[in-house]
GROMACS .gro file of C-alpha atoms in nm:
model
  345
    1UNK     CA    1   0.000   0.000   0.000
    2UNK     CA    2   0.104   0.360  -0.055
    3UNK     CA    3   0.115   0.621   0.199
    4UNK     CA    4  -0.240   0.800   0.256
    5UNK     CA    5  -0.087   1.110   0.112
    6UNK     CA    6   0.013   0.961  -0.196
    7UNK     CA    7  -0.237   0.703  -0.318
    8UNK     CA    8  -0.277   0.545  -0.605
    9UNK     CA    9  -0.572   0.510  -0.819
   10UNK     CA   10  -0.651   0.281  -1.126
   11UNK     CA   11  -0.901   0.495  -1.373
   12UNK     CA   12  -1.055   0.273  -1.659
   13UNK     CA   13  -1.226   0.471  -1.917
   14UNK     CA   14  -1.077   0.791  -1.850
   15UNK     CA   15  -1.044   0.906  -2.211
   16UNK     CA   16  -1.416   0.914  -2.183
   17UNK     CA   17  -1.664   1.135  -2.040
   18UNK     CA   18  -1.757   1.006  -1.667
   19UNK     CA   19  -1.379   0.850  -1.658
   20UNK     CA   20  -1.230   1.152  -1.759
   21UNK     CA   21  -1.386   1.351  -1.462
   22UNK     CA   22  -1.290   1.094  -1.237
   23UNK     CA   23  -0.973   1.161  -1.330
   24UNK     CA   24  -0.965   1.523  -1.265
   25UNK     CA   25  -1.147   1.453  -0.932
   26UNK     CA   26  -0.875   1.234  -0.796
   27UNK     CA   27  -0.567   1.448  -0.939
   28UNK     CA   28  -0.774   1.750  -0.746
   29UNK     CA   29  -0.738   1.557  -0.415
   30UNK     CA   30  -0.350   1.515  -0.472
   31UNK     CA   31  -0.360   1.125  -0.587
   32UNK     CA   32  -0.157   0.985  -0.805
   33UNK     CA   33  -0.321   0.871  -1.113
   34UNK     CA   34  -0.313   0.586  -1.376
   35UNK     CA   35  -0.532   0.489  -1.648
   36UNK     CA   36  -0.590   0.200  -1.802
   37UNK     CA   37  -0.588   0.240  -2.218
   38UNK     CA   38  -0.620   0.056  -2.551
   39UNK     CA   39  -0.328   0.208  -2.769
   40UNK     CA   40  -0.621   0.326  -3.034
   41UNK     CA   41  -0.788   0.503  -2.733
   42UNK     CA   42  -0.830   0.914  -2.848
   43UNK     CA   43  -0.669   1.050  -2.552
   44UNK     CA   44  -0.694   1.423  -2.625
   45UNK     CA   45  -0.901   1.493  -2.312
   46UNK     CA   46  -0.611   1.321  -2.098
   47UNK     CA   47  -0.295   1.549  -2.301
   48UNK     CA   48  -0.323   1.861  -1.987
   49UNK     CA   49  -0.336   1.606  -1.694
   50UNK     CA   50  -0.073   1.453  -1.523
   51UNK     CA   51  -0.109   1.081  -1.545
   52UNK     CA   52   0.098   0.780  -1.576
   53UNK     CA   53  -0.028   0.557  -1.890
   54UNK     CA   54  -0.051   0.179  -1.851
   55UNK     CA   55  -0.153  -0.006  -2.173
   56UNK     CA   56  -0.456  -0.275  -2.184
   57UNK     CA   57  -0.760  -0.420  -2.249
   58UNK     CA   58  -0.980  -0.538  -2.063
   59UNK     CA   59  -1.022  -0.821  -2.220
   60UNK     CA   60  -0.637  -0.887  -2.147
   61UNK     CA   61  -0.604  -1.016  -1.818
   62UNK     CA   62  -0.169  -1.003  -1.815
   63UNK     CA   63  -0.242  -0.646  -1.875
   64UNK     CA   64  -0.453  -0.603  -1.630
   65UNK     CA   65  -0.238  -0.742  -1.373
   66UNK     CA   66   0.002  -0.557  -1.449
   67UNK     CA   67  -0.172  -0.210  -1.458
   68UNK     CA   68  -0.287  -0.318  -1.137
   69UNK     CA   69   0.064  -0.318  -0.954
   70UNK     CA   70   0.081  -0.091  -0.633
   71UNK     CA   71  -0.294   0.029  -0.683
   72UNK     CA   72  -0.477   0.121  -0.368
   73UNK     CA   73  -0.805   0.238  -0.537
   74UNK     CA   74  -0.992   0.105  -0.875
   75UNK     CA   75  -1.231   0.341  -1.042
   76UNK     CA   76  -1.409   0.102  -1.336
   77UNK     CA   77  -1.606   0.339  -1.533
   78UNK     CA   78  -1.490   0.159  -1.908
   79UNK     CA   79  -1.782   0.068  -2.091
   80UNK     CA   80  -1.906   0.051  -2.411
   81UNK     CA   81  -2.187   0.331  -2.411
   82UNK     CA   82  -2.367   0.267  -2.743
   83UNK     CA   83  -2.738   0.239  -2.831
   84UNK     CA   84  -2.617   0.088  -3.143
   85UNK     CA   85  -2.331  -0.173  -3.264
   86UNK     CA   86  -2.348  -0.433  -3.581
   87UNK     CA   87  -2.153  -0.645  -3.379
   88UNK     CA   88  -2.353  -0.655  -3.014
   89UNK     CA   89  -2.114  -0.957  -2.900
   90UNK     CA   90  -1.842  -0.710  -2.854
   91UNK     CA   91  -2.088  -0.477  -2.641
   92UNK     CA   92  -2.085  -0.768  -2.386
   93UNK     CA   93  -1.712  -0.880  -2.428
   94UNK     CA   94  -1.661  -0.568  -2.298
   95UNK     CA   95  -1.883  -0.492  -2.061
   96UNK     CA   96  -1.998  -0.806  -1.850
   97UNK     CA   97  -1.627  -1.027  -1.921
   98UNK     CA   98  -1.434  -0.706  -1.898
   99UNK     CA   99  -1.573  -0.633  -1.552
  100UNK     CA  100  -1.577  -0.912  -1.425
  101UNK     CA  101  -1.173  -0.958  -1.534
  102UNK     CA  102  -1.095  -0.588  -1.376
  103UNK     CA  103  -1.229  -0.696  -1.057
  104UNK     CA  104  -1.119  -1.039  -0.995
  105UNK     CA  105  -0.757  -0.907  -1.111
  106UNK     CA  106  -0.800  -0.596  -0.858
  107UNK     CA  107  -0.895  -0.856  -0.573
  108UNK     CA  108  -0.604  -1.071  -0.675
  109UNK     CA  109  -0.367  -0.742  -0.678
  110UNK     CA  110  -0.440  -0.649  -0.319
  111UNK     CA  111  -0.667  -0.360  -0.424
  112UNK     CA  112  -0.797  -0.200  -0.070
  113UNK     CA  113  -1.164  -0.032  -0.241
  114UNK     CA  114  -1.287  -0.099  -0.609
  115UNK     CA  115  -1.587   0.168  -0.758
  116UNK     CA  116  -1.767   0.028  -1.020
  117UNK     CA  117  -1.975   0.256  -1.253
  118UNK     CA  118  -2.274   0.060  -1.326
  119UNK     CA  119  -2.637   0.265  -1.450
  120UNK     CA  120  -2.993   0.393  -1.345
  121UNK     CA  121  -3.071   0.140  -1.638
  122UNK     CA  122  -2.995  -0.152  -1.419
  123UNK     CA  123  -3.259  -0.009  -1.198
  124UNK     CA  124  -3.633  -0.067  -1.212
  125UNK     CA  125  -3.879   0.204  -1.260
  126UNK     CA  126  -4.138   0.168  -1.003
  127UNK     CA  127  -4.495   0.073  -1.202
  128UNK     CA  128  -4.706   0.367  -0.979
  129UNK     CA  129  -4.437   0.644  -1.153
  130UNK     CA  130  -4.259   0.686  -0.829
  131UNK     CA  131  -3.858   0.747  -0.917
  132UNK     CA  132  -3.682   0.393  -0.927
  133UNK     CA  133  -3.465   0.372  -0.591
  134UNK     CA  134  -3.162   0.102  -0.476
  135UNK     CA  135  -3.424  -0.115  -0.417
  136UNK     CA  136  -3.640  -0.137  -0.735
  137UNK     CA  137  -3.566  -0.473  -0.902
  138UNK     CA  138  -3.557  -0.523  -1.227
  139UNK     CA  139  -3.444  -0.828  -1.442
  140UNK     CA  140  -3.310  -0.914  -1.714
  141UNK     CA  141  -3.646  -1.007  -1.955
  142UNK     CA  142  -3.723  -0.646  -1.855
  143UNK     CA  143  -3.383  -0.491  -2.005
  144UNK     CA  144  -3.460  -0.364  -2.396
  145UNK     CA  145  -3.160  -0.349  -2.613
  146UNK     CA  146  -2.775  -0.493  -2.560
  147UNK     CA  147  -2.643  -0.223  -2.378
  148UNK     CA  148  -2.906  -0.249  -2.110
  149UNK     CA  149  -2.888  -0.574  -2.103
  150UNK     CA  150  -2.497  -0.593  -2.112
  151UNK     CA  151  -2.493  -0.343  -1.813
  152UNK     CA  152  -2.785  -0.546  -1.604
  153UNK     CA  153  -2.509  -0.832  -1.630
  154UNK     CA  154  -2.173  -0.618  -1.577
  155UNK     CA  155  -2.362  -0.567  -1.226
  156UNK     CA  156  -2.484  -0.884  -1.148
  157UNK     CA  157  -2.152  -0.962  -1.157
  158UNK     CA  158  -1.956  -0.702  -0.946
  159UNK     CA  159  -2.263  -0.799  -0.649
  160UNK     CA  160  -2.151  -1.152  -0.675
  161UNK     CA  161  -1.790  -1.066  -0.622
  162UNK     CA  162  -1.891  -0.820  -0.346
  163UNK     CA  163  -2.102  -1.136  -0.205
  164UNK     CA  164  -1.771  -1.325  -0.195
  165UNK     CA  165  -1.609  -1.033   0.003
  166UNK     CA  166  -1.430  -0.782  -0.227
  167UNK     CA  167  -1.443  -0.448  -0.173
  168UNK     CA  168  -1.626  -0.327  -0.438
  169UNK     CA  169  -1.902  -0.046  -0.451
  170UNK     CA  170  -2.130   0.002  -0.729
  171UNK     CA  171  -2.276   0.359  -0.843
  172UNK     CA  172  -2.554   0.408  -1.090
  173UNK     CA  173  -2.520   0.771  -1.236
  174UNK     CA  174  -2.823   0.914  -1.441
  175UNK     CA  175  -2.764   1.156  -1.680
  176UNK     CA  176  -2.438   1.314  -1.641
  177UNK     CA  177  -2.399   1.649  -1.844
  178UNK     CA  178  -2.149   1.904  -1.898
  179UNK     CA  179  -1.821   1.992  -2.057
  180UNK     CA  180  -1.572   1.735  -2.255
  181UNK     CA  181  -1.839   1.509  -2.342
  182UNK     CA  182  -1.613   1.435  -2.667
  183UNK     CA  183  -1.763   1.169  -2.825
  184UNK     CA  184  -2.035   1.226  -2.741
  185UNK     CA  185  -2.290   1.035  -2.524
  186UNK     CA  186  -2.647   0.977  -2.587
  187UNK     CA  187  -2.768   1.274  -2.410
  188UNK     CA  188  -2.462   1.445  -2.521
  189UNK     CA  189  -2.582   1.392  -2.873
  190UNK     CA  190  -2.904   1.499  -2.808
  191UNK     CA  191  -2.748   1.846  -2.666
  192UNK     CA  192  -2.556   1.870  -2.978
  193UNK     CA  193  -2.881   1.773  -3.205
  194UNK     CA  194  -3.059   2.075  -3.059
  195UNK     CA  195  -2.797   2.312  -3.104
  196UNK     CA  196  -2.689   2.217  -3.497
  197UNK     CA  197  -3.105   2.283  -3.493
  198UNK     CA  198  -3.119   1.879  -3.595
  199UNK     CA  199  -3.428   1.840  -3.359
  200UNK     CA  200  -3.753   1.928  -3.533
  201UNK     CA  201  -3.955   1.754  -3.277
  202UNK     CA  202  -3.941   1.560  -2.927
  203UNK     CA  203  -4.072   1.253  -2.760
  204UNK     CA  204  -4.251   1.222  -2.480
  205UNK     CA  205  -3.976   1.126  -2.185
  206UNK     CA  206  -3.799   1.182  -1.901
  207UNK     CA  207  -3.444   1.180  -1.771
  208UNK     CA  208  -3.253   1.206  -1.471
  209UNK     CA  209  -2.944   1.489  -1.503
  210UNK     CA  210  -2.653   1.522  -1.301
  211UNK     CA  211  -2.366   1.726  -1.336
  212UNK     CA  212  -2.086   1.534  -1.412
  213UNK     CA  213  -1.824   1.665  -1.228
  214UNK     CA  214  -2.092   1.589  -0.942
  215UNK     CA  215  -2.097   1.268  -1.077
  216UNK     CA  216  -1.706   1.229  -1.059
  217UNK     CA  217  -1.730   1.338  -0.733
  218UNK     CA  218  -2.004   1.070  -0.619
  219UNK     CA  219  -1.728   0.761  -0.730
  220UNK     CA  220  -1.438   0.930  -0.486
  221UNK     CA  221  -1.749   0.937  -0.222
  222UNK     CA  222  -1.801   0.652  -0.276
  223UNK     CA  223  -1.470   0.460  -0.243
  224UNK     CA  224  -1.454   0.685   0.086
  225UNK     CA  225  -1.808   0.626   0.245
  226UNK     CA  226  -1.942   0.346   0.030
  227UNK     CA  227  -2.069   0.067   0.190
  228UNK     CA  228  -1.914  -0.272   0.051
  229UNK     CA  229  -2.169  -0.463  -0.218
  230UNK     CA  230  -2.472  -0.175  -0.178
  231UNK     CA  231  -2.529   0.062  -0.498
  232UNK     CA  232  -2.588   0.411  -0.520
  233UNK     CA  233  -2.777   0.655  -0.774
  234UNK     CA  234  -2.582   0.922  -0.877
  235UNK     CA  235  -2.813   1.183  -0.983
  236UNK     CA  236  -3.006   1.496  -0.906
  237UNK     CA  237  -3.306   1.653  -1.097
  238UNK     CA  238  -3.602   1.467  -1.297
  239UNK     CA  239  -3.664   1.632  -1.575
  240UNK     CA  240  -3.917   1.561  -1.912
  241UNK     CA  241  -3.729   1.598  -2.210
  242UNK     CA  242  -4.026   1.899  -2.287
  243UNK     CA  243  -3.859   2.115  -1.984
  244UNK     CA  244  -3.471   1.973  -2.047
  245UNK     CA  245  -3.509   2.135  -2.469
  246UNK     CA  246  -3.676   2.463  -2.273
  247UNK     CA  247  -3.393   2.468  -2.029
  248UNK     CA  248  -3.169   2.484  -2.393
  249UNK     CA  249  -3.372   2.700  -2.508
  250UNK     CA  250  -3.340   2.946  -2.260
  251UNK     CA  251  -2.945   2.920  -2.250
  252UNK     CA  252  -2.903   2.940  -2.584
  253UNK     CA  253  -3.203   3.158  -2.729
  254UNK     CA  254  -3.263   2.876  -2.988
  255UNK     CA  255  -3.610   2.763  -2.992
  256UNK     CA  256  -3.737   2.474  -2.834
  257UNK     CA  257  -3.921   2.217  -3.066
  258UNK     CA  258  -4.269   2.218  -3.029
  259UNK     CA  259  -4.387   1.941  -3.237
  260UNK     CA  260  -4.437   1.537  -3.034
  261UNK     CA  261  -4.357   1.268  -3.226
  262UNK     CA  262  -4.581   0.991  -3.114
  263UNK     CA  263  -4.403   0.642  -3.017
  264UNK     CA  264  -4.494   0.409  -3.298
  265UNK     CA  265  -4.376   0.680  -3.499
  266UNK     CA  266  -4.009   0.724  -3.370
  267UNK     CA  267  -4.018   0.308  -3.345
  268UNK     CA  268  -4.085   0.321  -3.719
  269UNK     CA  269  -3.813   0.605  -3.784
  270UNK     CA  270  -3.534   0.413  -3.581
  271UNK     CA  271  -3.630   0.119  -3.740
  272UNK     CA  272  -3.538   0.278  -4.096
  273UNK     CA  273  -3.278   0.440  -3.929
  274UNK     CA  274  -3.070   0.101  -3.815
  275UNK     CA  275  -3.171  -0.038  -4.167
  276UNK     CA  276  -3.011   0.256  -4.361
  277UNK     CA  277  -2.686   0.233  -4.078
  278UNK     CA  278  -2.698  -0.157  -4.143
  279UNK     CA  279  -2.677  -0.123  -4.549
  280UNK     CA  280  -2.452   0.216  -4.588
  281UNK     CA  281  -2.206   0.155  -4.269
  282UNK     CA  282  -2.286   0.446  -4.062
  283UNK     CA  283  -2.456   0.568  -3.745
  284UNK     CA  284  -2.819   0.571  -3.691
  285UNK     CA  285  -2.921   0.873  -3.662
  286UNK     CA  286  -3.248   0.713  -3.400
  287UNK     CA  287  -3.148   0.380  -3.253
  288UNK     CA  288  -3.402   0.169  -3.149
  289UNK     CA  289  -3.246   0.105  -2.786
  290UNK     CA  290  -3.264   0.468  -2.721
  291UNK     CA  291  -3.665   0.461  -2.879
  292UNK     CA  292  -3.724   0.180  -2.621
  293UNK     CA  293  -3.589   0.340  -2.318
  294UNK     CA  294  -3.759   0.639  -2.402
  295UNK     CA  295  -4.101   0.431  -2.337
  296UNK     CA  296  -4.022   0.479  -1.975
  297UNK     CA  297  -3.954   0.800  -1.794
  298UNK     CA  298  -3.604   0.723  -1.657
  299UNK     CA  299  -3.688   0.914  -1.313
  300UNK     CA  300  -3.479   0.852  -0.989
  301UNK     CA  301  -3.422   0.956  -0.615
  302UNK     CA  302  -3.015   0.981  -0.543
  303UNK     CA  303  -3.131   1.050  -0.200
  304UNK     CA  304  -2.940   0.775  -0.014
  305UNK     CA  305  -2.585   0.867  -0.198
  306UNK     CA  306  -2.672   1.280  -0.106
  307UNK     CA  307  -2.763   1.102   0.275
  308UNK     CA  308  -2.473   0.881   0.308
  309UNK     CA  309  -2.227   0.965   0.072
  310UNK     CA  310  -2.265   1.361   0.069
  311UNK     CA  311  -2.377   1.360  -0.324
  312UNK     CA  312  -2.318   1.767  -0.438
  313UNK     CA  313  -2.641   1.886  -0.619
  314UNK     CA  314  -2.556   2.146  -0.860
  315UNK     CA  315  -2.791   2.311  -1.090
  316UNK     CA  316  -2.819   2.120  -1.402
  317UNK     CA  317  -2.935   2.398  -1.578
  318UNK     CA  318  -2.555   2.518  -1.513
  319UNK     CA  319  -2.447   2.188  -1.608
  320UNK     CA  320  -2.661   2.200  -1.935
  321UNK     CA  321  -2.475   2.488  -2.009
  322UNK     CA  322  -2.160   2.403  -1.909
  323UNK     CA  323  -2.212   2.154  -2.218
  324UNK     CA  324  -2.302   2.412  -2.476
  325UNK     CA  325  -2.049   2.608  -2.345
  326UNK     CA  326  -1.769   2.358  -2.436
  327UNK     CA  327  -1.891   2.257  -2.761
  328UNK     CA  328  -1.922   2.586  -2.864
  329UNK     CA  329  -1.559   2.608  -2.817
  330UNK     CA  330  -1.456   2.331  -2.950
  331UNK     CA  331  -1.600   2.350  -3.278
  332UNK     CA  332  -1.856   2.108  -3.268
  333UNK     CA  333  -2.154   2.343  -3.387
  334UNK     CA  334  -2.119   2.475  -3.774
  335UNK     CA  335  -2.016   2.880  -3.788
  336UNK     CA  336  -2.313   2.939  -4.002
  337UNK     CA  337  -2.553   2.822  -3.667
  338UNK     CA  338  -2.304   2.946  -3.422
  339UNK     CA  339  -2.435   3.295  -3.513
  340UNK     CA  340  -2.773   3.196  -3.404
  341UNK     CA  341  -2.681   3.102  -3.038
  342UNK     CA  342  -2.733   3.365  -2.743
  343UNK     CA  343  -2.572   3.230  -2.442
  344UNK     CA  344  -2.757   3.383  -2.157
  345UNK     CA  345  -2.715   3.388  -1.771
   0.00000   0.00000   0.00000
């Protein structure tokens, strides 16, 4: 073990959005940092921060162990976050071995507390509309689409290790929004869709946001105050998609799109959508996963992590613009519609 001044953390996924902020989090708190990456991995968010590179895959258990060598803490937030893959076999490769090789290799290198980033979708939603809690089961004939599915799994397995007495913790953020979502994320994309004026229309849903820096700050709580196999939602506001498009509305002085698309109508659309991806090689621009979750308002209560962990619960309207913010300045919107945006206070 290293001294508790200079401990050493294990980030996986920190070329990524959550990860990434991780990262910062623990470099703010004076740890020493490495990260876990795939040479192939685009690692411009990492080229500013002071971290030591060990190379992997998850899929690689040598690797692994060796990344693993003198690590104190693991923070597992790798996955693949896709609505949409040709090849879905790799979605769980990744995501339910992959975890389950971290861990076991973590346990195996001594590793005192493991955080492992899990998701809200792994949680029920309650069938009176009440926000989905710790406690609201769900199984797996219930999870639409592989990445649900794959992450429903990925968790099973981290509470059967936990079971078997290592350390792990598991947190289930929402929505996480803000700055240096690169690739971007589903809701990252949808942020993006609305500024580049690509959303015409809305469906009826609802999502949990969080900060993500809040977010980042919830897995360091975590490994601090976390109790050993329980899970925590990390999130903060519910929010229908109506209000969350308003909220962008009002930061940006775009307008908000007023037109619903009924559901069998964007389950028709993605289906094209995947068809067209399937034939011509690119991205859907619906995907049916993210069509099927939207039957559900994703709605949540993070009160136990705020009770026992000391959750933050910044605005996500400052969150949501944190977001625009960055891709502003990064050059994700086109000039021509850059003219059209407002920021506002």
């Amino acid at each position: 073990m290293n001294s508790s001044q200079q401990k050493r953390a294990l980030v996986t996924g920190a070329t990524g959005f959550v990860g990434n902020a991780v990262t910062r989090a623990l470099l703010s708190q004076g740890k020493s940092v490495r990260i876990l990456s795939r040479p192939q991995s685009n690692r411009e968010l990492l080229k500013d921060l002071s971290v030591e590179v060990a190379w992997g895959d998850l899929r690689d258990i040598k690797s692994l162990q060796e990344a693993l060598k003198g690590v104190d803490e693991l923070y597992h937030v790798a996955a693949q976050y896709t609505f949409y893959n040709p090849k879905p076999q790799e979605i769980y490769a990744s995501n339910v071995e992959g975890t389950r090789n971290i861990l076991e290799a973590g346990d195996k290198a001594g590793v005192q507390k493991m955080v492992y980033t899990s998701t809200v979708g792994a949680i029920g939603i309650p069938l009176d509309g009440s926000p989905g809690t710790e406690e609201s089961p769900l199984s797996l004939e219930d999870c639409s689409g592989h990445y649900k599915r794959s992450k429903f799994l990925a968790e099973e397995e981290a509470l059967k290790l936990a079971q078997k007495g290592l350390p792990i913790v598991i947190v289930n953020p929402s929505a996480p929004v803000g700055p240096r979502d690169v690739k971007p994320t589903p809701t990252g994309k949808m942020i993006l869709d609305f500024l580049k004026g690509k959303m015409p229309a809305y469906i009826e849903t609802g999502l949990n946001l969080i900060d993500v820096d809040d977010c980042a700050q919830g897995h360091l709580l975590a490994a601090e105050k976390g109790k050993v196999g329980e899970r925590y939602i990390l999130g903060n506001q519910n929010l229908r998609l109506k209000e969350i498009l308003e909220l962008l509305a009002e930061i940006t002085g775009l307008p908000a799109p007023k037109f619903q698309i009924p559901y069998p109508v964007a389950q028709m659309a993605a289906w094209f959508s995947e068809g067209w991806a399937k034939l011509s090689g690119s991205v859907p621009a619906i995907e049916k996963e993210a069509v099927q979750l939207a039957k559900k308002f994703m709605f949540f209560d993070a009160g136990k992590a705020v009770r026992e962990l000391g959750l933050p619960q910044s605005s996500p309207r400052q969150a949501l613009k944190k977001a625009v913010k960055w891709y502003l300045d990064h050059g994700y919107i086109p000039p021509k519609q850059v003219k059209k945006i407002k920021l506002k206070d």
